[in-house]
Amino acid sequence: MINFNGYDLSSYFKVNSIKRPIMPPQQFATINIANRPGVIVGNEKDAAFAIEVGVIVKEKSLDLLRKRIRMIASKLKGKGKLIFSDEPDIYYNVIVQDTDLEEILSIGQGTILFFAHDPYAYGQEIQEGVSVYPTTVFLTPFMISEYETSSSLILNGGTVEADQIFEVTFHQSVNEFRITHQEQGKYIRLMHGFNVGDVLVIDCKNEVIRVNGTRINNKLTFDSDYFKLQIGENTLTVSPSVSNDTVIRYEPRYL
């Protein structure tokens, strides 16, 4: 079974083969240096790839076969999420690149070529709170500020770093907010007057920060640094914690 863009295509055709890589192909640059064996490899990155699906379409007549093919075409148009039955909780971001079909009487056999423009597979979105284990610390630089903080251990079960979104709801008025990734030593710090009921959204993938829908990237301190969730354990610290509820949302990514 395959599902594309929310449509279960198993009712339209049977899948007889799936060809997909073990991992994304690697794209890189090489530099050849005189009198030195081999080459220097650099600028490595995971590249887009194709997924080839072999299909069989059967009908009672050639006329019905053509109608079924037209219906299949309407379901394959545009970008969408591609899901296979052997991994029902994981999807690929794809677009149909090409199709071919050989028709013999009322039977069609051919391939659908999906182009994975994003080289990673994605799991279902995970949502966790970050408000546990309160401690007191001193925050620097710029000023010494004593705040109650909260730390949470987030486990990224994917095989690639994940992008996350933080959503913070404030229950007290504060003049700054900070969230720190302890293992990486990176943090996002905002110098802004937050009021009761304000909702702060930090989109680390797109590097966009909004309060109640209004963009406030200019309130980000110059020493702040967006970070990703590393594979495995991630200790996140929020301060001041007593003034807000912080939730993290992310989708684990896989090679």
Tab-separated table of C-alpha atoms in Angstrom, residues 28-255:
chain	number	residue	atom	x	y	z
A	28	PHE	CA	30.019	17.032	-2.739
A	29	ALA	CA	32.745	19.034	-4.434
A	30	THR	CA	36.235	17.762	-5.193
A	31	ILE	CA	39.558	19.539	-5.611
A	32	ASN	CA	42.442	17.942	-7.453
A	33	ILE	CA	45.903	18.941	-6.229
A	34	ALA	CA	48.942	18.330	-8.402
A	35	ASN	CA	51.348	15.617	-7.258
A	36	ARG	CA	48.923	14.467	-4.583
A	37	PRO	CA	47.074	11.148	-4.854
A	38	GLY	CA	43.295	11.268	-4.913
A	39	VAL	CA	41.230	14.403	-4.384
A	40	ILE	CA	40.040	16.591	-1.504
A	41	VAL	CA	36.335	16.235	-0.783
A	42	GLY	CA	34.295	19.105	0.654
A	43	ASN	CA	30.875	20.770	0.886
A	44	GLU	CA	29.154	17.451	1.533
A	45	LYS	CA	25.377	17.404	1.735
A	46	ASP	CA	22.483	14.960	1.473
A	47	ALA	CA	20.926	15.230	-1.987
A	48	ALA	CA	17.431	14.737	-3.378
A	49	PHE	CA	16.588	11.328	-4.840
A	50	ALA	CA	13.954	9.338	-6.736
A	51	ILE	CA	11.601	6.617	-5.504
A	52	GLU	CA	10.427	4.257	-8.231
A	53	VAL	CA	7.150	2.382	-7.692
A	54	GLY	CA	6.118	-0.416	-10.063
A	55	VAL	CA	2.338	-0.713	-10.485
A	56	ILE	CA	-0.282	-2.895	-12.170
A	57	VAL	CA	-3.702	-1.515	-13.114
A	58	LYS	CA	-6.487	-3.964	-14.004
A	59	GLU	CA	-9.983	-3.389	-15.324
A	60	LYS	CA	-12.745	-5.300	-17.131
A	61	SER	CA	-12.393	-3.367	-20.368
A	62	LEU	CA	-10.038	-0.945	-22.108
A	63	ASP	CA	-12.564	1.858	-21.670
A	64	LEU	CA	-12.738	1.291	-17.897
A	65	LEU	CA	-8.945	1.029	-17.783
A	66	ARG	CA	-8.569	4.464	-19.362
A	67	LYS	CA	-11.065	5.946	-16.892
A	68	ARG	CA	-9.157	4.434	-13.985
A	69	ILE	CA	-5.858	5.831	-15.311
A	70	ARG	CA	-7.397	9.317	-15.577
A	71	MET	CA	-8.550	9.011	-11.970
A	72	ILE	CA	-5.058	7.932	-10.865
A	73	ALA	CA	-3.543	10.930	-12.660
A	74	SER	CA	-5.821	13.303	-10.737
A	75	LYS	CA	-4.594	11.849	-7.430
A	76	LEU	CA	-0.905	12.185	-8.340
A	77	LYS	CA	-0.900	15.886	-9.217
A	78	GLY	CA	1.259	18.298	-7.166
A	79	LYS	CA	3.504	17.988	-4.119
A	80	GLY	CA	2.507	15.798	-1.201
A	81	LYS	CA	3.434	13.315	1.501
A	82	LEU	CA	4.267	9.772	0.421
A	83	ILE	CA	3.692	6.948	2.931
A	84	PHE	CA	4.417	3.238	2.543
A	85	SER	CA	2.635	0.466	4.454
A	86	ASP	CA	5.905	-0.947	5.829
A	87	GLU	CA	6.513	2.387	7.649
A	88	PRO	CA	3.036	3.859	8.233
A	89	ASP	CA	4.287	6.488	10.711
A	90	ILE	CA	6.936	7.931	8.371
A	91	TYR	CA	6.485	10.093	5.275
A	92	TYR	CA	8.556	11.559	2.436
A	93	ASN	CA	8.018	14.995	0.886
A	94	VAL	CA	7.743	14.289	-2.838
A	95	ILE	CA	6.383	15.349	-6.206
A	96	VAL	CA	5.606	12.992	-9.101
A	97	GLN	CA	8.419	13.414	-11.603
A	98	ASP	CA	7.376	10.945	-14.281
A	99	THR	CA	5.063	8.041	-15.090
A	100	ASP	CA	4.903	5.372	-17.766
A	101	LEU	CA	2.356	2.665	-18.423
A	102	GLU	CA	2.242	-0.153	-20.956
A	103	GLU	CA	-1.306	-1.246	-21.788
A	104	ILE	CA	-2.134	-4.779	-22.886
A	105	LEU	CA	-5.875	-5.342	-23.378
A	106	SER	CA	-7.440	-4.125	-20.107
A	107	ILE	CA	-4.263	-4.388	-18.035
A	108	GLY	CA	-1.707	-1.643	-17.526
A	109	GLN	CA	1.770	-2.112	-16.121
A	110	GLY	CA	4.384	0.537	-15.491
A	111	THR	CA	6.109	2.812	-12.976
A	112	ILE	CA	5.482	5.999	-11.032
A	113	LEU	CA	8.617	8.016	-10.320
A	114	PHE	CA	8.371	10.111	-7.150
A	115	PHE	CA	11.022	12.819	-6.674
A	116	ALA	CA	11.974	13.315	-3.010
A	117	HIS	CA	13.008	16.985	-3.091
A	118	ASP	CA	13.646	16.804	0.673
A	119	PRO	CA	16.259	14.068	1.295
A	120	TYR	CA	14.853	13.034	4.698
A	121	ALA	CA	11.915	10.969	5.878
A	122	TYR	CA	9.802	12.418	8.703
A	123	GLY	CA	8.069	10.863	11.687
A	124	GLN	CA	4.894	12.048	13.366
A	125	GLU	CA	5.030	15.356	15.213
A	126	ILE	CA	6.035	15.097	18.859
A	127	GLN	CA	4.921	17.665	21.426
A	128	GLU	CA	6.452	17.905	24.897
A	129	GLY	CA	6.451	20.372	27.766
A	130	VAL	CA	9.703	21.970	28.973
A	131	SER	CA	8.593	23.048	32.469
A	132	VAL	CA	10.070	20.584	34.988
A	133	TYR	CA	12.918	20.310	37.512
A	134	PRO	CA	13.174	23.958	38.709
A	135	THR	CA	16.606	25.321	39.725
A	136	THR	CA	18.037	28.799	40.277
A	137	VAL	CA	20.866	30.159	38.099
A	138	PHE	CA	22.558	33.429	37.209
A	139	LEU	CA	22.252	34.469	33.583
A	140	THR	CA	24.949	36.356	31.692
A	141	PRO	CA	26.084	38.278	29.625
A	142	PHE	CA	24.947	41.921	29.849
A	143	MET	CA	23.585	41.703	33.369
A	144	ILE	CA	23.347	39.405	36.340
A	145	SER	CA	19.778	38.170	36.621
A	146	GLU	CA	18.566	35.532	39.054
A	147	TYR	CA	15.679	33.482	37.704
A	148	GLU	CA	13.869	30.254	38.363
A	149	THR	CA	14.669	27.957	35.439
A	150	SER	CA	13.181	24.715	34.166
A	151	SER	CA	15.056	21.939	32.406
A	152	SER	CA	13.732	19.072	30.313
A	153	LEU	CA	15.433	16.131	28.660
A	154	ILE	CA	14.185	15.780	25.079
A	155	LEU	CA	15.059	12.541	23.268
A	156	ASN	CA	15.340	12.871	19.503
A	157	GLY	CA	14.864	9.340	18.211
A	158	GLY	CA	15.590	10.240	14.592
A	159	THR	CA	18.844	9.643	12.739
A	160	VAL	CA	19.268	13.305	11.707
A	161	GLU	CA	19.107	16.568	13.659
A	162	ALA	CA	15.533	17.886	13.921
A	163	ASP	CA	14.106	21.382	13.549
A	164	GLN	CA	11.777	22.499	16.341
A	165	ILE	CA	9.193	25.116	17.193
A	166	PHE	CA	8.796	26.506	20.708
A	167	GLU	CA	5.442	27.885	21.848
A	168	VAL	CA	5.483	29.860	25.091
A	169	THR	CA	2.418	31.131	26.963
A	170	PHE	CA	3.162	33.771	29.604
A	171	HIS	CA	1.345	33.837	32.960
A	172	GLN	CA	3.364	36.709	34.424
A	173	SER	CA	4.855	39.872	32.961
A	174	VAL	CA	8.610	39.589	32.327
A	175	ASN	CA	11.195	41.644	30.447
A	176	GLU	CA	13.130	38.805	28.855
A	177	PHE	CA	12.978	35.137	27.874
A	178	ARG	CA	15.725	32.630	27.251
A	179	ILE	CA	15.893	28.992	26.183
A	180	THR	CA	19.244	27.184	26.247
A	181	HIS	CA	20.513	23.936	24.709
A	182	GLN	CA	22.892	22.733	27.418
A	183	GLU	CA	24.880	20.209	25.383
A	184	GLN	CA	25.508	22.620	22.513
A	185	GLY	CA	25.981	25.711	24.676
A	186	LYS	CA	23.656	27.684	22.386
A	187	TYR	CA	20.685	29.779	23.436
A	188	ILE	CA	17.926	32.037	22.153
A	189	ARG	CA	17.481	35.171	24.292
A	190	LEU	CA	14.811	37.819	23.756
A	191	MET	CA	14.823	41.227	25.449
A	192	HIS	CA	11.150	42.129	25.241
A	193	GLY	CA	8.337	43.093	27.575
A	194	PHE	CA	6.061	40.044	27.663
A	195	ASN	CA	2.603	40.481	29.198
A	196	VAL	CA	0.170	38.026	30.769
A	197	GLY	CA	-1.537	36.008	28.019
A	198	ASP	CA	1.124	36.693	25.380
A	199	VAL	CA	1.974	33.725	23.138
A	200	LEU	CA	5.544	33.557	21.871
A	201	VAL	CA	6.375	31.276	18.906
A	202	ILE	CA	10.027	30.574	18.017
A	203	ASP	CA	10.398	28.800	14.673
A	204	CYS	CA	14.011	27.592	14.628
A	205	LYS	CA	13.837	26.144	11.103
A	206	ASN	CA	12.713	29.372	9.441
A	207	GLU	CA	14.370	31.587	12.098
A	208	VAL	CA	11.171	33.543	12.695
A	209	ILE	CA	9.997	34.767	16.112
A	210	ARG	CA	6.504	36.122	16.740
A	211	VAL	CA	4.467	37.332	19.705
A	212	ASN	CA	0.716	37.165	19.191
A	213	GLY	CA	1.399	36.940	15.452
A	214	THR	CA	3.713	39.991	15.284
A	215	ARG	CA	7.313	39.415	14.268
A	216	ILE	CA	9.916	40.437	16.903
A	217	ASN	CA	13.208	39.135	15.505
A	218	ASN	CA	14.728	42.537	16.329
A	219	LYS	CA	14.398	41.697	20.056
A	220	LEU	CA	16.852	38.797	19.694
A	221	THR	CA	20.218	39.472	21.404
A	222	PHE	CA	23.269	39.450	19.110
A	223	ASP	CA	24.864	36.522	20.936
A	224	SER	CA	21.810	34.305	20.458
A	225	ASP	CA	22.072	31.332	18.121
A	226	TYR	CA	19.317	29.162	16.668
A	227	PHE	CA	19.903	25.463	17.294
A	228	LYS	CA	18.581	22.076	16.207
A	229	LEU	CA	17.752	19.015	18.289
A	230	GLN	CA	20.745	16.706	18.078
A	231	ILE	CA	20.381	12.949	17.754
A	232	GLY	CA	19.668	11.421	21.169
A	233	GLU	CA	19.591	13.494	24.353
A	234	ASN	CA	18.905	17.235	24.413
A	235	THR	CA	18.749	19.141	27.712
A	236	LEU	CA	16.760	22.356	27.322
A	237	THR	CA	16.613	25.052	29.996
A	238	VAL	CA	13.949	27.768	30.056
A	239	SER	CA	14.115	30.938	32.131
A	240	PRO	CA	12.251	32.466	33.802
A	241	SER	CA	10.160	29.304	34.147
A	242	VAL	CA	7.637	30.363	36.785
A	243	SER	CA	6.177	32.924	34.379
A	244	ASN	CA	5.337	30.672	31.431
A	245	ASP	CA	4.441	27.297	29.990
A	246	THR	CA	6.810	26.234	27.224
A	247	VAL	CA	6.003	23.525	24.682
A	248	ILE	CA	8.327	22.129	22.017
A	249	ARG	CA	7.041	20.622	18.756
A	250	TYR	CA	9.208	18.733	16.287
A	251	GLU	CA	9.173	15.926	13.753
A	252	PRO	CA	12.028	13.396	13.990
A	253	ARG	CA	13.933	13.043	10.725
A	254	TYR	CA	15.498	9.913	9.240
A	255	LEU	CA	18.066	9.145	6.559
